[in-house]
PDB file of C-alpha atoms in Angstrom:
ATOM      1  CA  UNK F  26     -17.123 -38.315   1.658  1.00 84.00           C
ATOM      2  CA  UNK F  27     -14.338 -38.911   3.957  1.00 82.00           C
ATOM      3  CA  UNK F  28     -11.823 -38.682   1.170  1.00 85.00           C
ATOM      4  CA  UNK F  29     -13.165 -35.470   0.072  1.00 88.00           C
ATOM      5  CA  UNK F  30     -13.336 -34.267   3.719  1.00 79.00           C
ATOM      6  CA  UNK F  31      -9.489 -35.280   4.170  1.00 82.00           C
ATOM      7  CA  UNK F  32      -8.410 -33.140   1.170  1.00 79.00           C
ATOM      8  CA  UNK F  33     -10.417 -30.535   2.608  1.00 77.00           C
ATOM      9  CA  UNK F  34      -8.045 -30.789   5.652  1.00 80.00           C
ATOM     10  CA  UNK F  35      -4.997 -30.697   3.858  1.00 81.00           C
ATOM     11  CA  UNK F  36      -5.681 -28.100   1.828  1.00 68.00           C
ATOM     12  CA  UNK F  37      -6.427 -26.028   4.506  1.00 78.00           C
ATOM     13  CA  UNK F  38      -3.251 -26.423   5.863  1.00 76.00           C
ATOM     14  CA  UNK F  39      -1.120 -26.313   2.921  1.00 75.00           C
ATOM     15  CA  UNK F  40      -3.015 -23.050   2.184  1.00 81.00           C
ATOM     16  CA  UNK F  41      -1.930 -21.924   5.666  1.00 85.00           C
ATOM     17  CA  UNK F  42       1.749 -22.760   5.199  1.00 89.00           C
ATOM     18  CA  UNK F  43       4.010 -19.856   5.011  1.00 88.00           C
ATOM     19  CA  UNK F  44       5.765 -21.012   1.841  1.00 89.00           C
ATOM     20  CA  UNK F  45       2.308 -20.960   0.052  1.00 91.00           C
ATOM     21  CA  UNK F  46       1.067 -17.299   1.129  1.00 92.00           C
ATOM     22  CA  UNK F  47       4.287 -16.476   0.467  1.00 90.00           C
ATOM     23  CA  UNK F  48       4.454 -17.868  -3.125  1.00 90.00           C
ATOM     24  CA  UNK F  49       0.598 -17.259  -3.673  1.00 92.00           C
ATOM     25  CA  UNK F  50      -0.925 -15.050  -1.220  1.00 94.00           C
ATOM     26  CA  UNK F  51       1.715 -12.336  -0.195  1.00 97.00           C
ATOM     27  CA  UNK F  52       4.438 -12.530  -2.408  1.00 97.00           C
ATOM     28  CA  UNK F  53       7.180  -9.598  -2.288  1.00 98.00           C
ATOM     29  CA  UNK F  54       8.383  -9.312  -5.596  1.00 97.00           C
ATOM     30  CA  UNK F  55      11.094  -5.799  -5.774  1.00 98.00           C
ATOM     31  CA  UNK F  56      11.548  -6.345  -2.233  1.00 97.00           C
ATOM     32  CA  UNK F  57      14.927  -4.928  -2.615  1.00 98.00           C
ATOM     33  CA  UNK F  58      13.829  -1.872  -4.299  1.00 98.00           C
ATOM     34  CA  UNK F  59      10.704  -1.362  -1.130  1.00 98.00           C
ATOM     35  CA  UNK F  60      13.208  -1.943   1.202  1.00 98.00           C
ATOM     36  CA  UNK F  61      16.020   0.792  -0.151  1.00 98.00           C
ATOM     37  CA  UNK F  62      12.937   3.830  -0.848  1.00 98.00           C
ATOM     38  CA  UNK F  63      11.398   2.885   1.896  1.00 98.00           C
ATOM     39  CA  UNK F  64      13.795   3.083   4.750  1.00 98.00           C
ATOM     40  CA  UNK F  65      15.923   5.855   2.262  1.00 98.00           C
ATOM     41  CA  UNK F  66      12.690   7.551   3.332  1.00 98.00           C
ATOM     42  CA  UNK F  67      11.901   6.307   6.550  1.00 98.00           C
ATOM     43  CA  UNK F  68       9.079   4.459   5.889  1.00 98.00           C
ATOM     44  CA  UNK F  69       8.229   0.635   7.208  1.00 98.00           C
ATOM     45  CA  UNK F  70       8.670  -1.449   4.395  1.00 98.00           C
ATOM     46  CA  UNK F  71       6.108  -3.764   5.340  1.00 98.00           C
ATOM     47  CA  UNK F  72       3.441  -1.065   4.860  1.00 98.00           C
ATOM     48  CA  UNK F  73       4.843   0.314   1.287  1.00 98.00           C
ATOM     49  CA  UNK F  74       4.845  -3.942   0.583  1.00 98.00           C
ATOM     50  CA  UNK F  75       0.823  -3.709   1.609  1.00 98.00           C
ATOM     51  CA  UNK F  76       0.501  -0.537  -0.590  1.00 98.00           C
ATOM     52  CA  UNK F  77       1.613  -1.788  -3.569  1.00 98.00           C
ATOM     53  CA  UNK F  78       0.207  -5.192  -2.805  1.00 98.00           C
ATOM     54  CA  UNK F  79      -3.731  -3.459  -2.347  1.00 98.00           C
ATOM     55  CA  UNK F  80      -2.917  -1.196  -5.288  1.00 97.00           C
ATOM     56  CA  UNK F  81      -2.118  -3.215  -8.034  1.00 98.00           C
ATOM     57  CA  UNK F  82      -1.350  -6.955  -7.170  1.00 97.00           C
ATOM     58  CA  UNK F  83       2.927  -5.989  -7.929  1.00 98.00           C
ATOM     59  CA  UNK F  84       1.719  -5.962 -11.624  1.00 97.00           C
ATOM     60  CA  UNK F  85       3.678  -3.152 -13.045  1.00 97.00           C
ATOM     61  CA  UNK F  86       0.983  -2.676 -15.936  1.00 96.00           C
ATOM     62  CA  UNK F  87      -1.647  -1.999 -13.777  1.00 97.00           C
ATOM     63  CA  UNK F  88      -4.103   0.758 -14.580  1.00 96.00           C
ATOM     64  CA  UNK F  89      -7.220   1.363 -12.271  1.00 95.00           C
ATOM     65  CA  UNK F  90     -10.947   2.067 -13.765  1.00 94.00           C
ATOM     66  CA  UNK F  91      -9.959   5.566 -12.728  1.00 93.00           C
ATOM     67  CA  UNK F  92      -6.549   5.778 -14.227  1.00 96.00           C
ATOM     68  CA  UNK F  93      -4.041   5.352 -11.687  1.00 97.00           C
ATOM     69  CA  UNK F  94      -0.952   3.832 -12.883  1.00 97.00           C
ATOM     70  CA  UNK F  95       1.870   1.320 -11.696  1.00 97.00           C
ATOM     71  CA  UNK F  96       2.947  -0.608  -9.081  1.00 98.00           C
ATOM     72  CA  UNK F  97       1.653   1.988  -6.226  1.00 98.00           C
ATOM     73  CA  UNK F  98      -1.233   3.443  -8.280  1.00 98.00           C
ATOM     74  CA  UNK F  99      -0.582   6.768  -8.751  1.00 97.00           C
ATOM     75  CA  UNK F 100      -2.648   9.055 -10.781  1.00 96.00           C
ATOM     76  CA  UNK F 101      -1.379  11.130 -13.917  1.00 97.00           C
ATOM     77  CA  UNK F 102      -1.481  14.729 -12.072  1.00 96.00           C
ATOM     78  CA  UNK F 103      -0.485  13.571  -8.244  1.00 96.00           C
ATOM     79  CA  UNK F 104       2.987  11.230 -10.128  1.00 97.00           C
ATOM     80  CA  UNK F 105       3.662  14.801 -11.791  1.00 97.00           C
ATOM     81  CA  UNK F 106       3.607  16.758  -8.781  1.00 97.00           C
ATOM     82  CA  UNK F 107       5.817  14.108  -7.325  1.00 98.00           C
ATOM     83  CA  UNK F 108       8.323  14.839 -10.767  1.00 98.00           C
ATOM     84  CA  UNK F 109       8.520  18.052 -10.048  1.00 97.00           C
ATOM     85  CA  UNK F 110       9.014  17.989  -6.007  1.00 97.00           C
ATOM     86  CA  UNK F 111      11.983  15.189  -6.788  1.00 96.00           C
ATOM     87  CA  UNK F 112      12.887  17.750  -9.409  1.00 96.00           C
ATOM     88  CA  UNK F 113      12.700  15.093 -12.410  1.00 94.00           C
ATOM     89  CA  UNK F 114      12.624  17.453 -15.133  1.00 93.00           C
ATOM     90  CA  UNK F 115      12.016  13.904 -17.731  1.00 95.00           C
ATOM     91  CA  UNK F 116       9.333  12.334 -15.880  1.00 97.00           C
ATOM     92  CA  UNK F 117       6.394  10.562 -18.228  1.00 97.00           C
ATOM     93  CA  UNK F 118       3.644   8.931 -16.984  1.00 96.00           C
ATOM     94  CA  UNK F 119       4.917   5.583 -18.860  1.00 96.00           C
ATOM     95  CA  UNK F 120       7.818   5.749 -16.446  1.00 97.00           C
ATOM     96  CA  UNK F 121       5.184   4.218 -14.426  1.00 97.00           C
ATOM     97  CA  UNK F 122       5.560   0.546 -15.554  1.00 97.00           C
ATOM     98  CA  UNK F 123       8.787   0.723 -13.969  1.00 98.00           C
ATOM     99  CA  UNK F 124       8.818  -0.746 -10.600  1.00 98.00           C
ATOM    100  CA  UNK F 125      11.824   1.518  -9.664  1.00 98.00           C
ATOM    101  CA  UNK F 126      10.231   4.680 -10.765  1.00 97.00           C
ATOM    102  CA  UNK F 127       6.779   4.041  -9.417  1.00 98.00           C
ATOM    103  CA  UNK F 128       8.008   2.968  -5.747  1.00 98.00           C
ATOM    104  CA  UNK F 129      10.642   5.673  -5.529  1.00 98.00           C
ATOM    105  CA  UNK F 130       7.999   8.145  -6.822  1.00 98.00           C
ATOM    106  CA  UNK F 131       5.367   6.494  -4.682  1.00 98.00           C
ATOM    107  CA  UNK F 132       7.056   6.266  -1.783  1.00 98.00           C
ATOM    108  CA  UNK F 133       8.739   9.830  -1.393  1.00 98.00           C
ATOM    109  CA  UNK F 134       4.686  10.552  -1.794  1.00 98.00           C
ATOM    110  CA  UNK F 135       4.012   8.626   1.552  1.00 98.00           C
ATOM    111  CA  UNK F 136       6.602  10.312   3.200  1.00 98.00           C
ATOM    112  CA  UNK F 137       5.301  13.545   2.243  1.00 98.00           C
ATOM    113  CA  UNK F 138       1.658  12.271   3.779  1.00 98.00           C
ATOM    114  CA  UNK F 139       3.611  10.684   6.732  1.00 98.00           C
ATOM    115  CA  UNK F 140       5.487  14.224   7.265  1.00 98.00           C
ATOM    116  CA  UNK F 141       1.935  15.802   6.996  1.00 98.00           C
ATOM    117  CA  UNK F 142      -0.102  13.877   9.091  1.00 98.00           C
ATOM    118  CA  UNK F 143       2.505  13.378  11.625  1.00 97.00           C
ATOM    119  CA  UNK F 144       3.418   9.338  11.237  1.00 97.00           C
ATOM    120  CA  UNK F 145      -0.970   8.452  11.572  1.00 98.00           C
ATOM    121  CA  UNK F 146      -1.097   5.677   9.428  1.00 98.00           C
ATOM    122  CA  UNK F 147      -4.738   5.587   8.991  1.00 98.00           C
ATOM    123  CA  UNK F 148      -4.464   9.242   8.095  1.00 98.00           C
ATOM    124  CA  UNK F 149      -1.618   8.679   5.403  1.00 98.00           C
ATOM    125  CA  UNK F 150      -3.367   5.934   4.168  1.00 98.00           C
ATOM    126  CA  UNK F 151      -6.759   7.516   4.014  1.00 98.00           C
ATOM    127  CA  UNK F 152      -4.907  10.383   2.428  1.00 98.00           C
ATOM    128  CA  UNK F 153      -3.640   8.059   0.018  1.00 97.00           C
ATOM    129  CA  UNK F 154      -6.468   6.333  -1.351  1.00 96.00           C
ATOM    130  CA  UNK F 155      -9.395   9.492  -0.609  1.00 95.00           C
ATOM    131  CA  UNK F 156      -6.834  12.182  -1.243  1.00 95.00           C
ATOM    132  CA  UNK F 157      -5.312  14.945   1.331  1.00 95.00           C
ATOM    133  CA  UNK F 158      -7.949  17.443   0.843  1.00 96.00           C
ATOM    134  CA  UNK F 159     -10.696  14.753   1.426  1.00 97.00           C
ATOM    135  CA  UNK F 160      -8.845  13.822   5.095  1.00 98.00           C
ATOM    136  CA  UNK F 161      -8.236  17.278   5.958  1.00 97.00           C
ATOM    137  CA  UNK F 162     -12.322  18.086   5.345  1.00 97.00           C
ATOM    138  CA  UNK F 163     -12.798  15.421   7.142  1.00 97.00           C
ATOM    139  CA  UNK F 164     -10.152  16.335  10.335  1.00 97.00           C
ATOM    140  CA  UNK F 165     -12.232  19.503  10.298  1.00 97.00           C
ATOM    141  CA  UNK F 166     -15.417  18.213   9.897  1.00 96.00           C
ATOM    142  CA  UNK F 167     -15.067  15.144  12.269  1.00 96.00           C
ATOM    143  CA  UNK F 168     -13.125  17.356  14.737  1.00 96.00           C
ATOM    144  CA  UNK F 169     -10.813  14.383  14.433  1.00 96.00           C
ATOM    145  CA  UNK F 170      -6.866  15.416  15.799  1.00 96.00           C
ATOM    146  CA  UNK F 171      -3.213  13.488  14.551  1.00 96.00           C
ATOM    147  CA  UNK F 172      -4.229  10.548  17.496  1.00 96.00           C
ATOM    148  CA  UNK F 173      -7.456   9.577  14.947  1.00 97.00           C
ATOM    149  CA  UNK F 174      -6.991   5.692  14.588  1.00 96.00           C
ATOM    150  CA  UNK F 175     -10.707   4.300  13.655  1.00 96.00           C
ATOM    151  CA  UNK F 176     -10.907   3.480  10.112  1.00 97.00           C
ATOM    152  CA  UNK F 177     -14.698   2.532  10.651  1.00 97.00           C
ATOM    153  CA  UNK F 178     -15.266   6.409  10.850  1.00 97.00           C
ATOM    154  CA  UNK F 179     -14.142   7.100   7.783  1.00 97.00           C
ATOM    155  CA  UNK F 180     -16.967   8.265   5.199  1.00 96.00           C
ATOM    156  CA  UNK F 181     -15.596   6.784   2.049  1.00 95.00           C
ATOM    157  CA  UNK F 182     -16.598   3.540   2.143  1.00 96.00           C
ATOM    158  CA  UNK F 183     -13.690   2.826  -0.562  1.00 96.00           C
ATOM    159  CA  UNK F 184     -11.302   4.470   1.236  1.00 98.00           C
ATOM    160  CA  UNK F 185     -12.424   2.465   4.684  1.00 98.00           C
ATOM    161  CA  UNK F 186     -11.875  -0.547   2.877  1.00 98.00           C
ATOM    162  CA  UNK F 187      -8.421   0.718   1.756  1.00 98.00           C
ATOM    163  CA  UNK F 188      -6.856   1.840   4.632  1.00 98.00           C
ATOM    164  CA  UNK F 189      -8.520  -1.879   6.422  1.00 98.00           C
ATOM    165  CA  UNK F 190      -6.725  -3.570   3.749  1.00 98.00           C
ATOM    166  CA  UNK F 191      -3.292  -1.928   3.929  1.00 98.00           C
ATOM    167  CA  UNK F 192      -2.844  -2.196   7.545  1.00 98.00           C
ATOM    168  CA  UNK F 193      -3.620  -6.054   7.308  1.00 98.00           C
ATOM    169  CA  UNK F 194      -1.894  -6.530   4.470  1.00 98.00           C
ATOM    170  CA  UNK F 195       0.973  -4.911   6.189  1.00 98.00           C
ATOM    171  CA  UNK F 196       0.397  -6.692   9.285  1.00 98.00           C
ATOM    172  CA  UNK F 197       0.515 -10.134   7.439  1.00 97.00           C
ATOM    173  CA  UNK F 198       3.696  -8.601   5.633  1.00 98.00           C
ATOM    174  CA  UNK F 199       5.163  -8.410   8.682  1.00 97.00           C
ATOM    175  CA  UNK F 200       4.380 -12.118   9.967  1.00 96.00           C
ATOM    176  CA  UNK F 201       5.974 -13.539   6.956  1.00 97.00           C
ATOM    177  CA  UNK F 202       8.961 -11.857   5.980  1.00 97.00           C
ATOM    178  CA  UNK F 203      10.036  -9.644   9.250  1.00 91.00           C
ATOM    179  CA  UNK F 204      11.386 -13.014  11.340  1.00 66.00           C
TER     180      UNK F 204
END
């Protein structure tokens, strides 16, 4: 018993090292490519990092149940938009799966959000994940304003979760790699 309970111990605080959540928990693959899009676009990098980490893991293949693709999870229609705003006349959805392509087109798409809901986070986020329309029905509805912080009012459970998980992950981003 005591063995077990001094393993118990140590794993603990291997597991709270900051090589291991770096390596395992956090890890910040295309960091270079974040940090260029994201400040090219005036964006914390930390917070595109917890995007793309709540998203898809960094897996470049990913593809959610409802058919979001890439690194930041965009879906089909929203990534074309995006083509056509950043006037990429070649864009394919395939383009996806590359890490370059999906944050550049993923993060000129927060900016746009940041732009329209004045720098709110939660709002951005929220917009994200539950989609613009959805926040703005719910700005109306909710009579929130641009100061609206409390992710626990949000009605999408989903997208309460989201936004929860971004700003942590972004917040934990932050801790590890901003020193």
């Amino acid at each position: 018993m005591r063995n077990i309970v001094i393993l118990a111990i140590i794993g603990y605080g291997v597991y709270n090292t900051d090589w291991f959540q770096k390596k395992y928990i956090y890890p910040f693959p295309y960091q270079d490519i974040v940090y260029q899009y994201a400040l090219e676009r005036e964006l914390d990098p930390f917070l595109v990092a917890g995007v793309i980490r709540t998203e898809s893991k960094f897996d470049t293949k990913a593809v959610s149940p409802k058919g979001a693709l890439g690194l930041m999870q965009m879906m089909p229609e929203t990534a074309k938009w995006v083509a056509e705003q950043m006037e990429n006349n070649d864009f394919t959805t395939t383009q996806l799966e590359n890490p370059e392509i999906s944050i550049s087109m993923g993060t000129w798409y927060l900016a746009s959000l940041k732009k329209e809901f004045k720098g709110n986070e939660v709002l951005m986020l929220a917009a994200y994940n539950g989609g613009r329309g959805n926040v703005k029905q719910w700005m109306g509805q909710y009579a929130w304003d641009m100061s609206f912080h409390d992710s626990k009012k949000i009605p999408f459970g989903e997208t309460k979760k989201y936004v929860d998980r971004v700003l942590y992950s972004k917040k934990r981003y932050q801790e590890l790699y901003g020193r």
